[in-house]
CSV table of C-alpha atoms in Angstrom, one decimal:
chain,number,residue,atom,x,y,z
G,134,UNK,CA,0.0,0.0,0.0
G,135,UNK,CA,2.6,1.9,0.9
G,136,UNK,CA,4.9,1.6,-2.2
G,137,UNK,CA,2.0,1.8,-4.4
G,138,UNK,CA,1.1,5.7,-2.7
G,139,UNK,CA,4.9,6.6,-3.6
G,140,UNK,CA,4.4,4.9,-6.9
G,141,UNK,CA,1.4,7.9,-7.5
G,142,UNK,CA,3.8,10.7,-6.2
G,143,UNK,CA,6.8,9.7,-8.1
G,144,UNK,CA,3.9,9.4,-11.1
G,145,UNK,CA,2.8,13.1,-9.6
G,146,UNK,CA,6.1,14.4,-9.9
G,147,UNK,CA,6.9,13.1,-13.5
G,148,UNK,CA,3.8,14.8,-14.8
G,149,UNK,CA,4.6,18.0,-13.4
G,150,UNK,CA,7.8,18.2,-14.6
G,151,UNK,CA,6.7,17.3,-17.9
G,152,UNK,CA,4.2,19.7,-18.3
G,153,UNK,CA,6.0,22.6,-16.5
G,154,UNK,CA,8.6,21.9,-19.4
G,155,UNK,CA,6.1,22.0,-22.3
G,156,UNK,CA,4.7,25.3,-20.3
G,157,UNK,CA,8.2,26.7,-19.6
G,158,UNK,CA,9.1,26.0,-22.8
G,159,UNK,CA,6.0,27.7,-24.4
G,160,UNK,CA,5.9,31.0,-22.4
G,161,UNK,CA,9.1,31.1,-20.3
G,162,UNK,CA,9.6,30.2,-17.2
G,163,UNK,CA,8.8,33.7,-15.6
G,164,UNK,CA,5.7,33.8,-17.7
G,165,UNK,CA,4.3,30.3,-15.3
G,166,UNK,CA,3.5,29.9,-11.7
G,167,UNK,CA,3.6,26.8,-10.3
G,168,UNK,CA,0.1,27.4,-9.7
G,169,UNK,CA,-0.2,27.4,-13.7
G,170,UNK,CA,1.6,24.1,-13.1
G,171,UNK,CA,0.0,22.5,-11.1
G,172,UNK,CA,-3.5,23.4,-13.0
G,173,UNK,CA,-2.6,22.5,-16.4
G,174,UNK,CA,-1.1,18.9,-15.0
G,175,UNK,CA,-4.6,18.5,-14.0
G,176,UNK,CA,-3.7,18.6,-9.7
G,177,UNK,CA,-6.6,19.5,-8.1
G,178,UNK,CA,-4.0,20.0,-5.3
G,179,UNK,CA,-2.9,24.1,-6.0
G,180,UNK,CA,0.3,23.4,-4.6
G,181,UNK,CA,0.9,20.1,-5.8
G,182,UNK,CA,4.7,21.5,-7.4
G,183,UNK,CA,5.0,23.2,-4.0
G,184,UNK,CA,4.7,19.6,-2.6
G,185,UNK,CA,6.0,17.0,-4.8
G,186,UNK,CA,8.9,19.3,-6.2
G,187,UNK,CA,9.4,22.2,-4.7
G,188,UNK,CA,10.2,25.8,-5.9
G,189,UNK,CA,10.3,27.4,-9.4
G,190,UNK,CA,14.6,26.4,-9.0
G,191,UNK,CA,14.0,23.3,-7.7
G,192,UNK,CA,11.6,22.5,-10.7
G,193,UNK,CA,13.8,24.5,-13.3
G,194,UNK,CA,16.8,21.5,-11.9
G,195,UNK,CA,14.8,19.0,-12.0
G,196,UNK,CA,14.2,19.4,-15.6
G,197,UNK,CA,17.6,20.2,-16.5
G,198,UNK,CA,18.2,17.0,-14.1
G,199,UNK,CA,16.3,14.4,-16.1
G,200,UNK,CA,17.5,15.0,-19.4
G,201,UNK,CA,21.2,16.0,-18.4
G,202,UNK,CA,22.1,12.2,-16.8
G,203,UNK,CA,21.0,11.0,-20.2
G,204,UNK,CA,22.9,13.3,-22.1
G,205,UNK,CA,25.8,12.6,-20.1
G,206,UNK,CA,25.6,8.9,-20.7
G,207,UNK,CA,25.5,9.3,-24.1
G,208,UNK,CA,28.7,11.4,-23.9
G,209,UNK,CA,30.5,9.4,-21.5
G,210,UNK,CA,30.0,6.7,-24.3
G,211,UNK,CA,31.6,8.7,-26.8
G,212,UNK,CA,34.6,9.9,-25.0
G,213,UNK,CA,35.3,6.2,-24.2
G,214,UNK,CA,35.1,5.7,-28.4
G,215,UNK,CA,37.3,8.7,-29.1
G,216,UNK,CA,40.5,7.7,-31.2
G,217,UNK,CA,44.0,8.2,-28.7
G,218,UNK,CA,44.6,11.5,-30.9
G,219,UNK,CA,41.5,13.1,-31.1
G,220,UNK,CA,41.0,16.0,-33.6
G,221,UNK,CA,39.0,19.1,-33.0
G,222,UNK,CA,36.1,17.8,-35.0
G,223,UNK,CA,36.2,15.0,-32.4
G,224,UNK,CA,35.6,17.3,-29.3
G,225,UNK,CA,33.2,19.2,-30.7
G,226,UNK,CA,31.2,16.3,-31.7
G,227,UNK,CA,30.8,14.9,-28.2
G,228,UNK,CA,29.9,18.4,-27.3
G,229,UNK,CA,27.0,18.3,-30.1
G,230,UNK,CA,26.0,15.3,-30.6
G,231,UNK,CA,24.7,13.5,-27.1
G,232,UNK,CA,22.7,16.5,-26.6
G,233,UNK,CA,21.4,15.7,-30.0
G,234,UNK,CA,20.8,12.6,-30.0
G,235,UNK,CA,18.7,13.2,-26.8
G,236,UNK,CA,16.5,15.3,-28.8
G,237,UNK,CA,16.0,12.5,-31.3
G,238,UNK,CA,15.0,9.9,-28.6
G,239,UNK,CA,11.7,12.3,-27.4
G,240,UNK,CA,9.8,11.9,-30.2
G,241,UNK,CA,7.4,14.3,-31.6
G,242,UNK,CA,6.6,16.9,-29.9
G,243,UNK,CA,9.1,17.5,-27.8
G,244,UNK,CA,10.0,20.5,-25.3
G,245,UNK,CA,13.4,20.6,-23.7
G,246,UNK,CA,15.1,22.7,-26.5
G,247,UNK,CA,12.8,25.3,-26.3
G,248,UNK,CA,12.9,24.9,-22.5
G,249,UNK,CA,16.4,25.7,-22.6
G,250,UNK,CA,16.2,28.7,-24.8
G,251,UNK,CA,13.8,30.3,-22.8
G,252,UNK,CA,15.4,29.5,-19.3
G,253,UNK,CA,19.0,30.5,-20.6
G,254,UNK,CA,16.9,34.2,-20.8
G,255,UNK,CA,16.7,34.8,-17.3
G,256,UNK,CA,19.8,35.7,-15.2
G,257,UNK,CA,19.0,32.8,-12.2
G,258,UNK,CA,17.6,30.0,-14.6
G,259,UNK,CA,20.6,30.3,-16.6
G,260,UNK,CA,22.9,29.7,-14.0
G,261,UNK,CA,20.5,26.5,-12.9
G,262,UNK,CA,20.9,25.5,-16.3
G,263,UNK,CA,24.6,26.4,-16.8
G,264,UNK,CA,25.2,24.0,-13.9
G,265,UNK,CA,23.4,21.4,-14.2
G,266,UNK,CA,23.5,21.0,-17.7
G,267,UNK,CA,27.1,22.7,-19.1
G,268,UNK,CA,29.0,21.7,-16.3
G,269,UNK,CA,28.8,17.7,-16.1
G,270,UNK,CA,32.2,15.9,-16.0
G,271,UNK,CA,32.5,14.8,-19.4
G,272,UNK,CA,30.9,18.2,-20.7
G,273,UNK,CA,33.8,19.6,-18.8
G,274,UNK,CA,36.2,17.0,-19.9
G,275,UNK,CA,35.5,17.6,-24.0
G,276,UNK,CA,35.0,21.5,-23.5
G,277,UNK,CA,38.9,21.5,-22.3
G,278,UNK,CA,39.6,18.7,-25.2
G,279,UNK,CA,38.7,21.2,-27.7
G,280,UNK,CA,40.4,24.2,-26.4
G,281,UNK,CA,43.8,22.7,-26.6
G,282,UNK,CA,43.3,22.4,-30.2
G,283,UNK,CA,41.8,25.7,-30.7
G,284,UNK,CA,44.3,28.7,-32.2
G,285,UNK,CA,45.0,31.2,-29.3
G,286,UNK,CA,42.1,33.7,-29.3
G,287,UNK,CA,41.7,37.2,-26.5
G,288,UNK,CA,39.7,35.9,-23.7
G,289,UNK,CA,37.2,37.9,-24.7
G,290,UNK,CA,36.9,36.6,-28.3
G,291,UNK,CA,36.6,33.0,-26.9
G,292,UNK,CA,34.1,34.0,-24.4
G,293,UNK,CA,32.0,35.1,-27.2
G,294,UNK,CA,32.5,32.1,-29.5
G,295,UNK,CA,31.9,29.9,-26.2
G,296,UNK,CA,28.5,32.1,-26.3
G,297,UNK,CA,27.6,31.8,-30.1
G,298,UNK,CA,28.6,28.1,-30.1
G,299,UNK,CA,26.4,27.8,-27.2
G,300,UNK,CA,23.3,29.8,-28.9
G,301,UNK,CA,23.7,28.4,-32.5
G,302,UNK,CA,23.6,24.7,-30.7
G,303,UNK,CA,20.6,25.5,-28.3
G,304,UNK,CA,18.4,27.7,-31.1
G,305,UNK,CA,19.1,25.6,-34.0
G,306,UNK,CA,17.9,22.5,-32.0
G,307,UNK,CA,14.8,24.9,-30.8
G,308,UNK,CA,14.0,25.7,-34.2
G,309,UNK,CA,13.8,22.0,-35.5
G,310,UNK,CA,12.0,21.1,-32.1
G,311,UNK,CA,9.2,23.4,-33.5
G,312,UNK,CA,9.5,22.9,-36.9
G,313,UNK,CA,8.9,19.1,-36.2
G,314,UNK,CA,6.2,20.0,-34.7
G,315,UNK,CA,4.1,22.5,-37.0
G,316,UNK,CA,5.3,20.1,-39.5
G,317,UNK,CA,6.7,22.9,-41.3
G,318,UNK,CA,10.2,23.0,-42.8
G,319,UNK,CA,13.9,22.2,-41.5
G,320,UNK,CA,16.9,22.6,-43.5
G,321,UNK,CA,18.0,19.1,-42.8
G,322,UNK,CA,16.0,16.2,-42.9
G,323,UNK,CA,17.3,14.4,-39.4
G,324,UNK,CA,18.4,15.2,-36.0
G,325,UNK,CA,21.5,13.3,-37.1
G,326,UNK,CA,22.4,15.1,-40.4
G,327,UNK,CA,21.7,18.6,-38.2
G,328,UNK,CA,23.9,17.6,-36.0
G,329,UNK,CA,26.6,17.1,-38.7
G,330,UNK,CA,25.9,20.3,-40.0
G,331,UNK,CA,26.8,22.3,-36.4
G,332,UNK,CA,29.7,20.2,-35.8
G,333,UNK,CA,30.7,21.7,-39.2
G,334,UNK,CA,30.1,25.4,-38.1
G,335,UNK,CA,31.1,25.1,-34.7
G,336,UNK,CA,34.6,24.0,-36.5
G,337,UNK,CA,34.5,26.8,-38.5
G,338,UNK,CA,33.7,29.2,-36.3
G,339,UNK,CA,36.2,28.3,-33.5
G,340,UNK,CA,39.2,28.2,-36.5
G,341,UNK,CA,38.1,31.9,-38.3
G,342,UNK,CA,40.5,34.8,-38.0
G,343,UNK,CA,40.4,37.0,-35.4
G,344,UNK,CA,40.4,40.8,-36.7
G,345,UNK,CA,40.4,44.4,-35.3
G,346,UNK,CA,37.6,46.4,-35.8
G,347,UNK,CA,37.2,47.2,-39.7
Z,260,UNK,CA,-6.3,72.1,-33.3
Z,261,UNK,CA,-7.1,69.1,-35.4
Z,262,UNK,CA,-3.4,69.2,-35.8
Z,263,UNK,CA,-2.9,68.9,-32.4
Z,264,UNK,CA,-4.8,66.1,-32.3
Z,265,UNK,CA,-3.6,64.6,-34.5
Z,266,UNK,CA,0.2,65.5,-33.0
Z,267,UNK,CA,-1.5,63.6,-30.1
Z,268,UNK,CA,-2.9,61.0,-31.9
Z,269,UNK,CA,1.1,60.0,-33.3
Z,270,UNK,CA,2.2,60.8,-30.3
Z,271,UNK,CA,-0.4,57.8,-28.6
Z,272,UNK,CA,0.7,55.4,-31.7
Z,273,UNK,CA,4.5,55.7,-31.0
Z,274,UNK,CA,3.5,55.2,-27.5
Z,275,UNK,CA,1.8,51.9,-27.9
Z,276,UNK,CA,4.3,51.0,-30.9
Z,277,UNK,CA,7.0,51.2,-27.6
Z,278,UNK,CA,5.1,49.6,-24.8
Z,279,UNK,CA,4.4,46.4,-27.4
Z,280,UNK,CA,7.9,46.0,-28.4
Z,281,UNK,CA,8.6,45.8,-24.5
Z,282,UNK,CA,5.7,43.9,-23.6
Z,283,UNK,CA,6.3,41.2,-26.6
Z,284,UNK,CA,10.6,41.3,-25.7
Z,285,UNK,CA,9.9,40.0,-22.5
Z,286,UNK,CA,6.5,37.3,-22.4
Z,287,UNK,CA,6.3,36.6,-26.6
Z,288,UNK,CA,4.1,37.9,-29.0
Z,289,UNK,CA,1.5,35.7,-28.3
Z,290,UNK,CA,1.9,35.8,-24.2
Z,291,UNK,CA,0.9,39.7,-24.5
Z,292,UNK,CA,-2.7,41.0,-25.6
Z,293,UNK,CA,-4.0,44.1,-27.7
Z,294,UNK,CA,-5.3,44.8,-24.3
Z,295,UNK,CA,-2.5,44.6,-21.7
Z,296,UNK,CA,-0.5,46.5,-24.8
Z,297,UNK,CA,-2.9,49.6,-24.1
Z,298,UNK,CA,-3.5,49.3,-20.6
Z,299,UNK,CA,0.4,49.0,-20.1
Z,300,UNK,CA,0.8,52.1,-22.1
Z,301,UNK,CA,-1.7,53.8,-20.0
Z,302,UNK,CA,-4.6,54.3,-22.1
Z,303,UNK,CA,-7.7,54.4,-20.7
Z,304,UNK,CA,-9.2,53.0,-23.8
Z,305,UNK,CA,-8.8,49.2,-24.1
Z,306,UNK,CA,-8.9,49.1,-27.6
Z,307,UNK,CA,-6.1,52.0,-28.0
Z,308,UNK,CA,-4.2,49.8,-30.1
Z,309,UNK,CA,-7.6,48.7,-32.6
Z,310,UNK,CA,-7.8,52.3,-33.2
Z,311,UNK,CA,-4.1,53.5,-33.3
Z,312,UNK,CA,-2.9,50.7,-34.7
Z,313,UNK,CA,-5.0,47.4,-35.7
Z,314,UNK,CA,-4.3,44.0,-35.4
Z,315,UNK,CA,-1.5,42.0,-33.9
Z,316,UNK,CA,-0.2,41.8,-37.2
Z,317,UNK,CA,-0.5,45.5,-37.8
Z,318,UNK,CA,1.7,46.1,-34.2
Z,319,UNK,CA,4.6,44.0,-35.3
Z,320,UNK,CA,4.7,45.2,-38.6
Z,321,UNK,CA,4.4,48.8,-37.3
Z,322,UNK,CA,7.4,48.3,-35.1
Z,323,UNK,CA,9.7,46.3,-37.0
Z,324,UNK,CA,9.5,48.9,-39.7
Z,325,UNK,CA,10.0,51.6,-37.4
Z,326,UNK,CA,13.5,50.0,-36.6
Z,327,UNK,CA,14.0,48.6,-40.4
Z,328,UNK,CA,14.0,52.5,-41.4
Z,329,UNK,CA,17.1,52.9,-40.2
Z,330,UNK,CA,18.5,49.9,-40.6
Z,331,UNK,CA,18.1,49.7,-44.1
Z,332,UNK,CA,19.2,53.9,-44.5
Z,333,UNK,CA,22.7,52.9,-42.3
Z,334,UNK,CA,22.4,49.2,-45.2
Z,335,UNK,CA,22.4,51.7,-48.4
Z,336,UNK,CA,25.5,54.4,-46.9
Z,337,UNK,CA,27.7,51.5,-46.2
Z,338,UNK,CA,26.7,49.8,-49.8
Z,339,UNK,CA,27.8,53.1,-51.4
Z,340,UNK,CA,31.3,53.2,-49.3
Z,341,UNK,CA,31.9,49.5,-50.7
Z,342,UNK,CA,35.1,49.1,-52.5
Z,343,UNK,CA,34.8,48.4,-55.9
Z,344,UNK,CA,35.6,44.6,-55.7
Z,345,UNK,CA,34.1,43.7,-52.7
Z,346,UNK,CA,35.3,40.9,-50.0
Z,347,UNK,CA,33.0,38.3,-48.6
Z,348,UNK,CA,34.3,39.6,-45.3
Z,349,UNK,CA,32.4,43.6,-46.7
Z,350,UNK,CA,29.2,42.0,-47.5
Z,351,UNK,CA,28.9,40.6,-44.3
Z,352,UNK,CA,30.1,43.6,-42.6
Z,353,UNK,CA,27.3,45.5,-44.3
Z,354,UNK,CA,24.7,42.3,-43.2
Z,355,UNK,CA,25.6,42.8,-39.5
Z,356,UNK,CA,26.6,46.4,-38.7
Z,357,UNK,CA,23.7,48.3,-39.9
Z,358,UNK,CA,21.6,46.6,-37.4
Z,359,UNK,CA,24.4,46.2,-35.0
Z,360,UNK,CA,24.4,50.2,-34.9
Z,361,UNK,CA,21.1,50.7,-35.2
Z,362,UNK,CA,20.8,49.0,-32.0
Z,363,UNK,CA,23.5,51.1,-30.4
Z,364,UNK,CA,22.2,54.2,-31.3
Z,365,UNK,CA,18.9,52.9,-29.0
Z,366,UNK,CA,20.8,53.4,-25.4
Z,367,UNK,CA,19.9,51.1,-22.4
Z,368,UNK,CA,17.4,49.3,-22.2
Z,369,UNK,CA,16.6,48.7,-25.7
Z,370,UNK,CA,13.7,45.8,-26.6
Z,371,UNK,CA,14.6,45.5,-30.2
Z,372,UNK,CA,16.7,42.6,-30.6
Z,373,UNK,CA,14.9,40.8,-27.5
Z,374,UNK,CA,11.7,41.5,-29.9
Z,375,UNK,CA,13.4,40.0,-33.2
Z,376,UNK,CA,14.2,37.0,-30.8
Z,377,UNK,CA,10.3,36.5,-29.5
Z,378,UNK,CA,8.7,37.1,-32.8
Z,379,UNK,CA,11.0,34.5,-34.6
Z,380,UNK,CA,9.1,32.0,-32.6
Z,381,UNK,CA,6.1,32.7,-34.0
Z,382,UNK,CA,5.4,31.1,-37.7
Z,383,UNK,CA,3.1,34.0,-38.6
Z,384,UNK,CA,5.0,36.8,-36.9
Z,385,UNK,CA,8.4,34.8,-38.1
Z,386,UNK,CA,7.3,35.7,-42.0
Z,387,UNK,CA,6.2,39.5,-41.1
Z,388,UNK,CA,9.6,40.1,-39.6
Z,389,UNK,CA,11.3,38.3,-42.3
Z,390,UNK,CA,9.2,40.1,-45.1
Z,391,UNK,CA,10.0,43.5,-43.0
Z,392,UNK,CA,13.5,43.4,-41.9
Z,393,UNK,CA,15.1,40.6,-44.3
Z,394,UNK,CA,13.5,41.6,-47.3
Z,395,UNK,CA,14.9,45.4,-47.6
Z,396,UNK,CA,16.6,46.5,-51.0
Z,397,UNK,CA,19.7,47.5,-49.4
Z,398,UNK,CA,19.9,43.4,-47.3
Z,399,UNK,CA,18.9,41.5,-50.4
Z,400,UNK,CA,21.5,43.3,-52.7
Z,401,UNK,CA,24.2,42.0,-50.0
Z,402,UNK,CA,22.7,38.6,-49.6
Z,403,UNK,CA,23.4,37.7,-53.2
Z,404,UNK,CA,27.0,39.9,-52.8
Z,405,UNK,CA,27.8,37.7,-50.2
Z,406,UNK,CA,26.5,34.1,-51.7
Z,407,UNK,CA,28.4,34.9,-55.0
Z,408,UNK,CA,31.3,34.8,-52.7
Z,409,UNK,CA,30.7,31.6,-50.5
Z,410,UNK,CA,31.8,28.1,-51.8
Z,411,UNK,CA,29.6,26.2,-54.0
Z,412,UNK,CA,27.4,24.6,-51.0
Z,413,UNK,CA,24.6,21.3,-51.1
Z,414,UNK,CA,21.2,23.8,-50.7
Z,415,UNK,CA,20.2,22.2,-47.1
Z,416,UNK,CA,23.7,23.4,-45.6
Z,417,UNK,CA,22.9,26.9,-47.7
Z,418,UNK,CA,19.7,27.0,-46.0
Z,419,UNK,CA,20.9,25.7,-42.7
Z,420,UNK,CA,24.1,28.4,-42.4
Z,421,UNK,CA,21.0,31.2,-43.4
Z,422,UNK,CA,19.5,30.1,-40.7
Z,423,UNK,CA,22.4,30.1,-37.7
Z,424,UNK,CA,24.1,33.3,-39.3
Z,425,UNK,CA,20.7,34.8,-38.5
Z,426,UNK,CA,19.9,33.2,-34.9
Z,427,UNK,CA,23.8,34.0,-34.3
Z,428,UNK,CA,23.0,37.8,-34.6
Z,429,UNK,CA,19.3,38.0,-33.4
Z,430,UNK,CA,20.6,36.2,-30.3
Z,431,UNK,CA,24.3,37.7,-29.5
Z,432,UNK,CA,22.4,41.0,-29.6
Z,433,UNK,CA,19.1,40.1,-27.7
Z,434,UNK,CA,21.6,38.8,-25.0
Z,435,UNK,CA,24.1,41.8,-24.9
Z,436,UNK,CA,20.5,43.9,-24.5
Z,437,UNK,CA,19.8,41.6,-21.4
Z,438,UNK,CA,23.4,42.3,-20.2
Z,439,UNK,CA,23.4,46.1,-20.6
Z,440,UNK,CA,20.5,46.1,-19.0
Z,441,UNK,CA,20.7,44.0,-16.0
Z,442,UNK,CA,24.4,45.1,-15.9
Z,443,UNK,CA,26.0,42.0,-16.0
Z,444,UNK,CA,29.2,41.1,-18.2
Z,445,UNK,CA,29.0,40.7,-21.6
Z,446,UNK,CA,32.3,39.6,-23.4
Z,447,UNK,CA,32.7,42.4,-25.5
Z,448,UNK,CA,33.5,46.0,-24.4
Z,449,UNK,CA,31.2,48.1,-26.8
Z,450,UNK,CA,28.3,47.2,-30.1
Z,451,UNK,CA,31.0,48.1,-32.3
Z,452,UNK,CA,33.7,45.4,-31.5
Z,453,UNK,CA,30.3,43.1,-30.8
Z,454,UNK,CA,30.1,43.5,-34.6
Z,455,UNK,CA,33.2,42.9,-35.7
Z,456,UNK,CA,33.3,39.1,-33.6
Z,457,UNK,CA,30.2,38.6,-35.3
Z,458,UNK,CA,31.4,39.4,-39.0
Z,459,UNK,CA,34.9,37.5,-37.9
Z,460,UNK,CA,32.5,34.2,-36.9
Z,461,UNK,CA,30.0,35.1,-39.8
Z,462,UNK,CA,33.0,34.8,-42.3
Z,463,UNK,CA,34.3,31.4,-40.4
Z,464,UNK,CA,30.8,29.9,-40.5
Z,465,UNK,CA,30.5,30.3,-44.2
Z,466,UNK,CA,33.8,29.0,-44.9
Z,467,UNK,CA,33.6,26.3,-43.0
Z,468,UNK,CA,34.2,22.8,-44.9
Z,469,UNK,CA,31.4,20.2,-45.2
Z,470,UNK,CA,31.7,16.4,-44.0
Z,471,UNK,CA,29.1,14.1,-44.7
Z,472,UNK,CA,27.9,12.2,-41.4
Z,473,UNK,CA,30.4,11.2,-39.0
């Protein structure tokens, strides 16, 4: 009786997070209450994310929470396949690719690219996200990978390619999310060719000349 | 007087023109009502923005081509300074820095970029921008100046490098507009040396080789 009462919380809890990311997602996490939550995941409880969660944070890492252990399986997996010489391509790709593969293994429609966009908008969320998500061991551990092949750039020119990398991985993934779902366009036709195609930019951009102002 | 009613009546229209970008930069296009647009902006009329403006539609079109003005004036004077052989490197510069200075010229805060980044979200509010701000004389005219100049490219990875040169802009400038504003660090000093590191990565991104899959 007992373990079957846990089995409907830990039921509870999954539900809420899921549809606090599809809200999240949808009108950014400052745009929902946990009220808003806890309504539209059908709780007749008003404080069932107050109870089975916790706080906006605590909900905004759990999310990040659920996805990022599979992410970092995924690139765990990699590293361990990486040749003993690996090239820059290399790195970035077990930066890119786990987190897309993830993508690919939710189906249509999914959420937690467009969750990440919107919480990486909001100064606490992003740091939630940033470290839970960007600051896993093997994250870590391919992040330094590829900056010992990268040229010598100012700090603050590889602070801002660190940035764009970051924005052109997380947006282009939002943008397919969505596009899957309205069933309108996407320049590539899988979640594995896009990924092929940022590995390719990321590559570029992290190897283009640095210049002075014009 | 009907002048200066009419001087009020512009006056009303910029008004509500402002509060939307605002409203819409922060909680989307679709999270914000003709409603809350015109009781934000004060108005004791609830359908302010029916009778200054229209419809949804009407707003974002209204305000991006408030903004695409300029842009696309800045677009034409750096077209005419081109040198007479152009680098792919120029016809980038004059695809970023028009807007990249336009958004300078704003002060802090400024909503625009923020506003670019919502509305992109949005299939029908994606194509009004798009017809609005990426569809000018002065954009299009560098748009083929800069394809003549990029390696022959499969159309997907075309389309696709459209489509991150574009989300790299939108969103290193909606984010520097966050950082100005809530004053936190952003890793360039000034909009100016913003817009060089993007033309620098812009250049890298289109030069970039293509692989097939992994």
């Amino acid at each position: 009786m007992k373990a079957a009462r846990s089995d409907r919380g830990s039921q509870t809890r999954k539900l809420l997070l899921f549809t606090a990311e599809r809200l999240f997602a949808e009108y950014g996490v400052e745009g929902v209450s946990n009220r808003q939550v806890s309504e539209a995941a059908g709780q007749s409880n008003n404080f069932a994310v107050g109870y089975h969660v916790g706080s906006k944070e605590d909900l905004v890492v759990a999310i990040v929470r659920r996805h990022a252990e599979s992410i970092e399986r995924r690139s765990a997996e990699m590293v361990a396949r990486l040749p003993a010489v690996p090239a820059l391509r290399d790195w970035v790709s077990c930066l890119v690719r786990p987190a897309v593969e993830h993508l690919a293994s939710l189906g249509v429609p999914s959420w937690y690219a467009r969750f990440i966009a919107q919480a990486m908008t909001h100064p606490t969320y992003r740091k939630l996200v940033f470290d839970e998500a960007f600051a896993s061991r093997s994250f870590r551990h391919c992040h330094e990978g590829m900056f010992r092949l990268v040229p010598q750039l100012p700090e603050e020119v590889r602070r801002e390619r660190d940035d764009m990398g970051r924005l052109m991985l997380v947006h282009m993934c939002a943008e397919r999310e969505r596009a899957l779902q309205e069933g309108t366009a996407s320049p590539r036709s899988t979640w594995e060719s896009t990924a092929t195609g940022l590995v390719d930019a990321l590559v570029g951009l992290w190897l283009a000349p640095v210049t002075g102002p014009r």
